Every structure is written in structure tokens, then in C-alpha cells.
Coordinates of C-alpha atoms and ligand atoms in Angstrom, one line a residue:
M1 CA -28.9 16.8 13.7
S2 CA -28.7 15.7 10.1
K3 CA -25.2 14.6 9.0
T4 CA -23.3 15.8 6.0
T5 CA -21.4 13.5 3.6
I6 CA -18.4 14.5 1.6
T7 CA -17.7 12.1 -1.2
I8 CA -15.0 12.2 -3.9
I9 CA -15.1 9.6 -6.6
K10 CA -12.4 9.5 -9.3
C11 CA -11.7 7.6 -12.4
D12 CA -9.4 7.6 -15.4
V13 CA -11.8 7.7 -18.3
G14 CA -9.3 8.7 -21.0
S15 CA -6.8 11.4 -21.6
L16 CA -5.8 13.8 -24.3
A17 CA -2.4 12.9 -25.8
G18 CA -1.3 10.0 -23.6
H19 CA -2.0 9.8 -19.8
H20 CA -1.4 13.4 -18.8
T21 CA -4.7 15.3 -18.5
V22 CA -8.5 15.3 -18.8
P23 CA -9.7 17.5 -21.7
K24 CA -12.7 19.8 -21.4
P25 CA -15.4 17.7 -23.1
L26 CA -15.0 15.1 -20.4
L27 CA -15.0 17.7 -17.6
D28 CA -18.2 19.2 -19.2
I29 CA -19.9 15.8 -18.9
G30 CA -19.0 15.7 -15.2
N31 CA -20.4 19.1 -14.7
K32 CA -23.5 18.5 -16.7
R33 CA -24.4 15.3 -14.8
L34 CA -23.6 16.7 -11.4
N35 CA -25.6 19.9 -12.1
E36 CA -28.6 17.7 -13.0
A37 CA -28.1 15.7 -9.8
Q38 CA -28.0 18.9 -7.8
E39 CA -31.1 20.3 -9.5
G40 CA -32.8 16.9 -8.8
G41 CA -31.8 17.1 -5.1
L42 CA -29.6 14.0 -5.0
I43 CA -26.6 16.1 -4.1
N44 CA -26.3 19.6 -2.6
S45 CA -23.0 20.8 -4.1
H46 CA -20.3 19.6 -6.4
Y47 CA -17.0 20.5 -7.9
V48 CA -15.6 18.8 -10.9
F49 CA -11.8 18.9 -11.6
H50 CA -9.0 16.7 -12.7
A51 CA -5.7 15.4 -11.2
G52 CA -3.6 14.5 -14.2
D53 CA -5.6 12.0 -16.2
D54 CA -8.2 11.4 -13.5
L55 CA -11.6 12.9 -13.6
E56 CA -12.6 13.9 -10.1
L57 CA -16.2 14.3 -8.9
L58 CA -16.4 16.0 -5.5
M59 CA -20.0 15.8 -4.1
V60 CA -21.5 17.0 -0.8
H61 CA -24.9 15.6 0.2
T62 CA -26.8 14.1 3.1
G63 CA -27.1 10.6 1.8
G64 CA -24.4 8.9 3.9
E65 CA -21.4 6.9 2.8
N66 CA -21.7 4.1 0.3
N67 CA -25.0 5.6 -0.9
P68 CA -26.0 3.5 -4.0
D69 CA -27.6 6.5 -5.7
I70 CA -24.4 8.6 -5.3
H71 CA -22.2 5.8 -6.5
K72 CA -24.5 5.1 -9.4
L73 CA -24.4 8.8 -10.4
A74 CA -20.6 8.7 -10.4
W75 CA -20.5 5.4 -12.3
N76 CA -23.0 6.6 -15.0
T77 CA -21.0 9.9 -15.4
F78 CA -17.8 7.9 -15.9
Q79 CA -19.5 5.6 -18.4
E80 CA -20.7 8.6 -20.4
A81 CA -17.3 10.4 -20.2
A82 CA -15.6 7.1 -21.3
K83 CA -18.0 6.9 -24.3
K84 CA -17.2 10.5 -25.2
A85 CA -13.4 9.7 -24.8
S86 CA -13.9 6.7 -27.2
S87 CA -15.7 8.8 -29.7
L88 CA -12.8 11.2 -29.8
K89 CA -10.3 8.3 -29.8
L90 CA -8.8 9.8 -26.7
Y91 CA -6.0 7.7 -25.1
G92 CA -6.9 5.0 -22.6
A93 CA -10.7 5.6 -23.0
G94 CA -12.5 3.9 -20.1
Q95 CA -9.2 2.8 -18.6
D96 CA -10.4 2.4 -14.9
L97 CA -13.8 1.0 -15.6
L98 CA -12.6 -2.5 -14.9
K99 CA -16.0 -4.2 -14.3
Q100 CA -19.1 -3.8 -16.2
A101 CA -22.2 -4.8 -14.1
F102 CA -22.8 -2.1 -11.5
S103 CA -24.3 -3.4 -8.3
G104 CA -24.7 -0.4 -6.0
N105 CA -21.1 0.6 -5.1
V106 CA -18.1 1.6 -7.2
R107 CA -15.7 0.0 -4.7
G108 CA -13.9 -2.9 -6.3
M109 CA -14.9 -1.8 -9.8
G110 CA -12.0 0.5 -10.7
P111 CA -12.9 4.1 -9.6
G112 CA -11.4 5.4 -6.4
V113 CA -13.5 6.7 -3.5
A114 CA -12.9 8.7 -0.3
E115 CA -16.0 9.5 1.8
M116 CA -16.6 11.0 5.2
E117 CA -19.9 11.5 7.0
I118 CA -19.7 14.2 9.6
E119 CA -21.7 16.1 12.1
E120 CA -20.9 19.6 11.1
R121 CA -19.1 21.6 13.7
G122 CA -19.5 25.4 14.2
S123 CA -17.2 25.7 11.2
D124 CA -15.7 22.8 9.3
P125 CA -12.7 23.6 7.1
I126 CA -11.9 20.6 4.8
V127 CA -8.9 19.8 2.5
V128 CA -9.5 17.4 -0.4
F129 CA -6.3 15.9 -1.9
A130 CA -6.1 14.2 -5.3
A131 CA -2.9 12.7 -6.7
D132 CA -2.0 11.2 -10.1
K133 CA 0.6 8.6 -11.0
T134 CA 0.8 7.1 -7.6
E135 CA -1.0 4.9 -5.1
P136 CA -3.1 5.3 -1.9
G137 CA 0.0 4.6 0.3
A138 CA 1.4 7.9 -0.9
F139 CA -0.8 9.5 1.8
N140 CA 0.8 7.4 4.6
Y141 CA 3.7 9.7 5.1
P142 CA 1.9 13.1 5.3
L143 CA -1.0 11.6 7.3
F144 CA 1.5 10.3 9.8
R145 CA 3.3 13.7 10.0
V146 CA -0.1 15.6 10.4
F147 CA -1.7 13.4 13.0
A148 CA 1.2 11.9 14.9
D149 CA 4.4 13.9 14.5
P150 CA 4.8 16.8 17.1
F151 CA 7.6 18.2 14.9
N152 CA 5.0 18.7 12.2
T153 CA 1.8 19.5 14.2
A154 CA 2.3 22.0 17.0
G155 CA -1.2 21.3 18.2
L156 CA -0.2 17.8 19.4
I157 CA 1.9 19.7 22.0
I158 CA -0.1 22.9 22.5
D159 CA -3.8 22.1 22.0
P160 CA -5.5 20.4 25.0
S161 CA -8.0 18.7 22.7
M162 CA -5.3 17.0 20.7
V163 CA -3.0 15.7 23.4
G164 CA -5.0 12.4 23.6
G165 CA -3.6 11.6 20.2
F166 CA -5.1 10.1 17.1
K167 CA -6.2 6.6 15.9
F168 CA -5.1 5.3 12.5
E169 CA -6.9 2.5 10.6
V170 CA -4.4 0.7 8.4
L171 CA -5.5 -1.6 5.5
D172 CA -3.2 -4.5 4.5
S173 CA -4.2 -4.7 0.8
I174 CA -2.6 -8.1 0.3
K175 CA -4.3 -9.9 3.2
N176 CA -7.3 -7.6 2.9
E177 CA -7.3 -7.1 6.7
K178 CA -7.4 -3.9 8.7
I179 CA -6.1 -2.8 12.1
V180 CA -6.5 0.3 14.3
L181 CA -3.4 1.7 16.0
K182 CA -3.3 4.6 18.4
C183 CA -0.6 7.3 18.5
P184 CA 1.4 8.2 20.4
E185 CA 1.4 4.9 22.2
E186 CA 1.7 2.7 19.2
M187 CA 3.7 5.0 17.0
Y188 CA 6.5 2.6 16.3
E189 CA 4.2 -0.2 15.3
L190 CA 2.3 2.2 13.1
I191 CA 5.5 3.3 11.3
A192 CA 6.6 -0.3 11.0
L193 CA 3.4 -1.0 9.0
I194 CA 2.8 2.2 7.0
G195 CA 6.5 2.5 6.1
T196 CA 5.5 -0.1 3.4
P197 CA 3.1 2.1 1.4
S198 CA 2.8 -0.4 -1.4
R199 CA 1.0 -2.8 0.9
N200 CA -0.3 -0.9 3.9
T201 CA -2.5 2.1 3.5
V202 CA -3.8 4.6 6.2
S203 CA -7.5 4.5 5.3
R204 CA -9.0 6.5 8.2
V205 CA -8.0 8.7 11.1
W206 CA -10.0 9.6 14.2
R207 CA -9.3 11.8 17.2
A208 CA -8.7 9.4 20.0
N209 CA -10.6 11.4 22.8
D210 CA -14.0 11.2 21.1
D211 CA -13.6 9.2 17.9
L212 CA -14.2 12.3 15.8
I213 CA -13.5 11.3 12.1
C214 CA -10.6 13.4 10.8
A215 CA -9.4 11.7 7.5
S216 CA -10.5 9.3 4.9
T217 CA -8.5 8.0 2.0
S218 CA -9.3 5.9 -1.1
T219 CA -7.9 2.3 -1.0
T220 CA -8.6 1.0 -4.5
R221 CA -5.8 -1.2 -5.8
L222 CA -6.3 -1.5 -9.5
A223 CA -3.7 -4.2 -10.0
L224 CA -5.3 -6.4 -7.4
I225 CA -8.8 -6.0 -9.0
A226 CA -7.5 -6.6 -12.5
G227 CA -4.8 -9.1 -11.6
K228 CA -2.3 -7.2 -13.6
Y229 CA -0.9 -3.6 -14.1
V230 CA -3.6 -1.4 -15.6
G231 CA -2.5 2.0 -14.4
K232 CA -1.8 3.3 -10.9
D233 CA -4.6 3.8 -8.4
D234 CA -4.2 7.6 -8.2
P235 CA -5.6 8.2 -4.8
V236 CA -7.9 10.8 -3.1
S237 CA -8.1 11.8 0.5
I238 CA -10.4 14.1 2.6
V239 CA -9.0 15.7 5.7
R240 CA -10.8 17.8 8.4
T241 CA -8.9 20.7 10.0
Q242 CA -8.9 23.3 12.8
R243 CA -10.5 23.7 16.2
G244 CA -9.1 20.7 18.1
L245 CA -7.7 19.1 14.9
P246 CA -4.5 19.9 13.0
A247 CA -4.7 23.4 11.5
L248 CA -4.9 23.8 7.7
G249 CA -1.3 24.9 7.8
E250 CA -0.3 21.8 9.8
V251 CA -2.1 19.6 7.2
L252 CA -0.2 21.3 4.4
V253 CA 3.3 21.7 5.8
P254 CA 4.4 18.1 5.0
F255 CA 4.2 19.1 1.4
M256 CA 6.7 21.9 1.8
H257 CA 9.3 19.3 0.7
S258 CA 8.9 16.8 -2.0
Y259 CA 9.0 13.1 -0.9
F260 CA 9.2 9.9 -2.8
V261 CA 6.2 7.8 -3.9
E262 CA 5.7 4.7 -6.0
G263 CA 4.1 5.1 -9.5
W264 CA 5.3 7.5 -12.2
M265 CA 6.0 6.1 -15.6
R266 CA 4.2 2.8 -16.2
G267 CA 3.5 2.6 -12.4
S268 CA 6.9 1.1 -12.1
H269 CA 9.2 3.8 -10.6
W270 CA 9.9 5.8 -7.5
G271 CA 9.2 9.4 -8.2
P272 CA 9.1 12.7 -6.2
L273 CA 5.6 13.9 -5.4
M274 CA 5.1 17.4 -6.7
P275 CA 2.4 19.6 -5.1
V276 CA 0.8 21.8 -7.8
G277 CA -2.1 24.2 -8.4
L278 CA -4.9 23.0 -10.6
K279 CA -3.4 24.7 -13.6
D280 CA -0.3 22.5 -13.4
S281 CA -2.2 19.3 -12.7
R282 CA -0.8 17.4 -15.7
C283 CA 1.7 14.7 -15.7
T284 CA 4.2 15.4 -18.5
V285 CA 7.9 14.5 -17.8
F286 CA 8.3 10.7 -17.8
D287 CA 4.5 10.8 -17.3
G288 CA 5.0 12.9 -14.2
P289 CA 6.5 13.6 -11.8
P290 CA 3.6 12.3 -9.7
R291 CA 1.5 15.3 -8.8
I292 CA -0.9 16.2 -6.1
V293 CA -3.5 19.0 -5.8
A294 CA -5.2 20.2 -2.6
L295 CA -8.6 22.0 -2.5
G296 CA -9.6 24.0 0.6
L297 CA -13.4 24.4 1.3
Q298 CA -16.0 24.8 4.0
V299 CA -19.1 22.7 4.5
V300 CA -22.2 24.6 5.6
H301 CA -25.6 22.9 6.3
G302 CA -24.9 20.0 4.0
K303 CA -23.3 22.0 1.2
I304 CA -20.0 23.5 0.1
A305 CA -20.0 27.2 1.1
S306 CA -20.6 29.1 -2.2
D307 CA -20.8 32.6 -3.6
D308 CA -24.0 34.5 -4.3
E309 CA -24.3 32.8 -7.7
G310 CA -24.0 29.4 -6.1
A311 CA -20.5 28.7 -7.3
P312 CA -18.6 26.7 -4.6
L313 CA -15.8 28.6 -2.9
I314 CA -12.7 26.5 -3.5
S315 CA -9.1 27.5 -2.6
D316 CA -6.5 26.0 -4.8
L317 CA -4.0 25.5 -1.9
F318 CA -0.9 24.3 -3.7
E319 CA -1.0 27.1 -6.2
D320 CA 0.7 29.1 -3.5
C321 CA 4.3 30.1 -4.1
A322 CA 5.2 28.7 -0.6
F323 CA 5.3 25.3 -2.4
D324 CA 7.8 26.5 -5.0
M325 CA 10.6 24.9 -3.1
A326 CA 8.9 21.5 -3.1
R327 CA 8.3 21.8 -6.9
R328 CA 11.9 22.7 -7.5
E329 CA 13.1 19.8 -5.3
A330 CA 10.7 17.5 -7.2
V331 CA 12.2 18.5 -10.5
E332 CA 15.8 18.0 -9.2
Y333 CA 15.0 14.6 -7.6
A334 CA 13.2 13.6 -10.9
A335 CA 16.3 14.4 -12.9
T336 CA 18.6 12.5 -10.5
L337 CA 16.4 9.4 -10.6
R338 CA 16.0 9.4 -14.3
R339 CA 19.8 9.2 -14.7
M340 CA 19.5 5.7 -13.2
G341 CA 17.2 4.4 -15.9
E342 CA 15.8 1.0 -15.1
F343 CA 18.2 0.3 -12.2
E344 CA 16.8 0.0 -8.7
P345 CA 16.0 2.0 -6.7
A346 CA 14.8 4.2 -9.5
R347 CA 12.7 1.3 -10.7
L348 CA 10.4 -0.4 -8.1
S349 CA 11.4 -3.6 -6.4
S350 CA 11.0 -6.9 -8.3
E351 CA 8.2 -7.8 -5.9
I352 CA 6.1 -4.9 -7.1
M353 CA 7.2 -5.4 -10.7
E354 CA 5.4 -8.8 -10.5
Y355 CA 2.2 -6.9 -11.4
T356 CA 3.7 -5.5 -14.6
A357 CA 4.6 -7.0 -17.9
L358 CA 8.2 -7.5 -16.8
P359 CA 8.0 -11.1 -15.5
K360 CA 6.4 -12.2 -18.8
L361 CA 9.3 -10.6 -20.7
L362 CA 11.8 -12.4 -18.6
E363 CA 10.0 -15.7 -19.1
K364 CA 11.7 -16.2 -22.5
L365 CA 15.1 -16.5 -20.7
K366 CA 13.8 -19.3 -18.5
G367 CA 15.3 -22.3 -20.4
R368 CA 18.7 -20.6 -20.7
F369 CA 19.7 -20.5 -17.0
K370 CA 22.3 -23.2 -16.1
P371 CA 23.1 -24.3 -12.6
A372 CA 25.9 -22.1 -11.3
Ligands
F6R1 C1 1.1 5.4 -15.3 C2 0.5 5.6 -16.7 C3 1.5 5.8 -17.8 C4 1.5 4.6 -18.8 C5 2.5 4.9 -19.9 C6 2.4 3.7 -21.0 O1 0.0 5.2 -14.4 O2 -0.6 5.6 -16.9 O3 2.8 6.1 -17.3 O4 1.7 3.4 -18.1 O5 2.3 6.1 -20.6 O6 1.1 3.7 -21.4 P1 0.6 2.7 -22.5 O7 1.1 1.3 -22.2 O8 -0.9 2.9 -22.5 O9 1.2 3.2 -23.8
MG2 MG1 -4.5 7.0 -17.9
MG3 MG1 -4.1 8.7 -13.5

């Protein structure tokens, strides 16, 4: 049976008025290039959208993960959009295009990627998440809740196909090493690692019984590629749901409350993550608060299920009023944190601030310290 690949590749190519949104001319370039690729048969379906200032290219195809043609399509699309952004003098044009010479894969070049090759089940409901003004570790907490916490996911107790638990791949971005831990047996060790989201990222999740792939998350760390702060990574994630996997509702329930993530203004602050519909996907207050959108879709014979005109059927999941409470919490938490200004814990720890301009600014005090 042929396999289906779901690929999302994202990039900040420039924003209208600061770092808060992607204007229509850039989305139009995304749509134009992906339409052409679909007509030419490279991809079967696509959906172009934005999460804050990040242009998001969702593609469904049968070319497998790390497919050089798919990555090149995304790279060329971002280059063209960045050029357009430059011509309009949009802000931060080409921000995430950190390297110039493309060599077959966008990993390590600035754009973020999440991909998943699957053998389609009888029906395969998928959720695609995209966040702005935060980092890949922002998914650690909800992925843990969804795939390991029985207080979140009733199926871990009730569904016989889930009681074997789930396996988590965790990437240590400093050592560039990965490890697989199985829950429930290694739950404490897993939390010990992923409780440090700035360093350790859940990159993949599989069902333990049969190694069925369930989740895949981007792991790009822009500061580590560039060696300095160049904007937050703004991660994406693909999660499979239902029929022996957490239900759509179990995947979404961690977002009923806001929780804290690293990023926000200048990538230097803790901020409350705010689930929003696509229409509210723009980071305004203190360049935030960090926001996340969630798209629900079905894959069918290598495509996104679409209407009779061929338009993909996409459900804007966080548009629902059931997430109003999380949004209200996020605004309240944001206001509380902002009263603290640049005092920790509102500002990130000094270890993380190493990647910002702060150490250079403090350099000038160096000669003035006396032994105490
Ligand atoms: C965060 C982000 C923004 C900018 C901020 C300052 O990821 O992109 O918060 O860091 O707006 O931007 P510059 O230095 O470009 O004026
Ligand atoms: Mg930006
Ligand atoms: Mg961004």
C-alpha cells in the first residue's frame, strides 16, 4: 500500500508592521507556488496559512519525509516571498532564511519542518498545530498530557489499544542527542527531561504496541544555527487522532487552560500560550501573547479530504468558544507578568539570555566590578 506524507514547513519571511502577521501578498505567493506544484503532480493537496508572522505551507503528498523536491519547493517559495517582502520593505524580510546555498533539505537552514509518513488507516483524523513567538519545547507539556497523562486522556484507561502506552523521542538540542522513553514505565524520567523545554524537545511519539507514528514536531533552533538570537523558532506539530489513539478532544483538552512558554517579546520572556482561531493569529500585545492555531483535517488516498471544488476541508479548531477561558486566562497572565518588567521570572533565565544581546550590553560594566 502506498504511504501518505504530511509535511508542514514554515518560515518567517517578513511581516506587515513589525513581527505580528503575514500580509496577503506573501500568502498569495505561497498559494500560487503550491497550486502549481499540485498541478504538476509533486504534491496532492496543500493549505497555506499563517501563525503570527510565520508563513505556513501544509502539503500532503506521497514523496516521503525529507523529500528534496518538496523541501526545495518550500525553500523556493520562501525565497520568492522574502523577495516580495523586501520589495514592499516589510519588516524582517527574509528573517528565517539563515543559510543561502540549498542542498536538498531545509533542516538546519532556518525554516521549521514537521513531517509524518503514514499508512492511511480506515479514517485518519489529523491535527496540525502552529505556534508563534515560542519554541519547539512549547509542545512538550501538551504532548505529555495527551499521550501519557490518564487525567487528560481517558483512552489510556478505557481503550484496550492504548493501554500499552506510548513512546516519546526526546531531542537534547544542546548535545544534539536523542533518546526514546516509554510511558507509563519511564514517565518520571520523561518529565525530568522534558520539563526543561528550552533544551529538550519531544520530537516524535509512537504507540508502543505497534510503533504506529502518532506525533511529529519541528525541532529547529534558530539561535543554535545562527549562534545568536534571530527570532524564536515558532514550532509546528502534526498529531494523529482517534481509533486506538487519543481522540481529537483528548488532543485539544490541554489547551482549555493557558500555560507558560518561553518566547514572546524579543524571544526573552515567559508568556502564556493563547489558543486562537486563524482570524486572531497575530501577535500584538508585547509581540504576543504567544499564540497557537490548530487545524483539523482528514487524509484520504494521499490527499487532504476536500469539497467538490477541490478546496481542502479544514476545521479551525481553536476558533471554538470552548477555548474562550484559555484566552481570558492568557490575557490575565500576560498582564500579571508584564507588571514585573525585566525581572525574572518574567524575563527568561540568564542562561537562555546568553543567546540575546544582553551579555554584550553588560560587557561594558566588566572593568568596574571590584572584589567584594
Ligand atoms: C520575537 C520577535 C519580536 C522581536 C521584537 C524586536 O520572536 O520576533 O518580539 O524580537 O519586535 O524586533 P527588532 O529587533 O527586529 O526591532
Ligand atoms: Mg518576525
Ligand atoms: Mg514568528
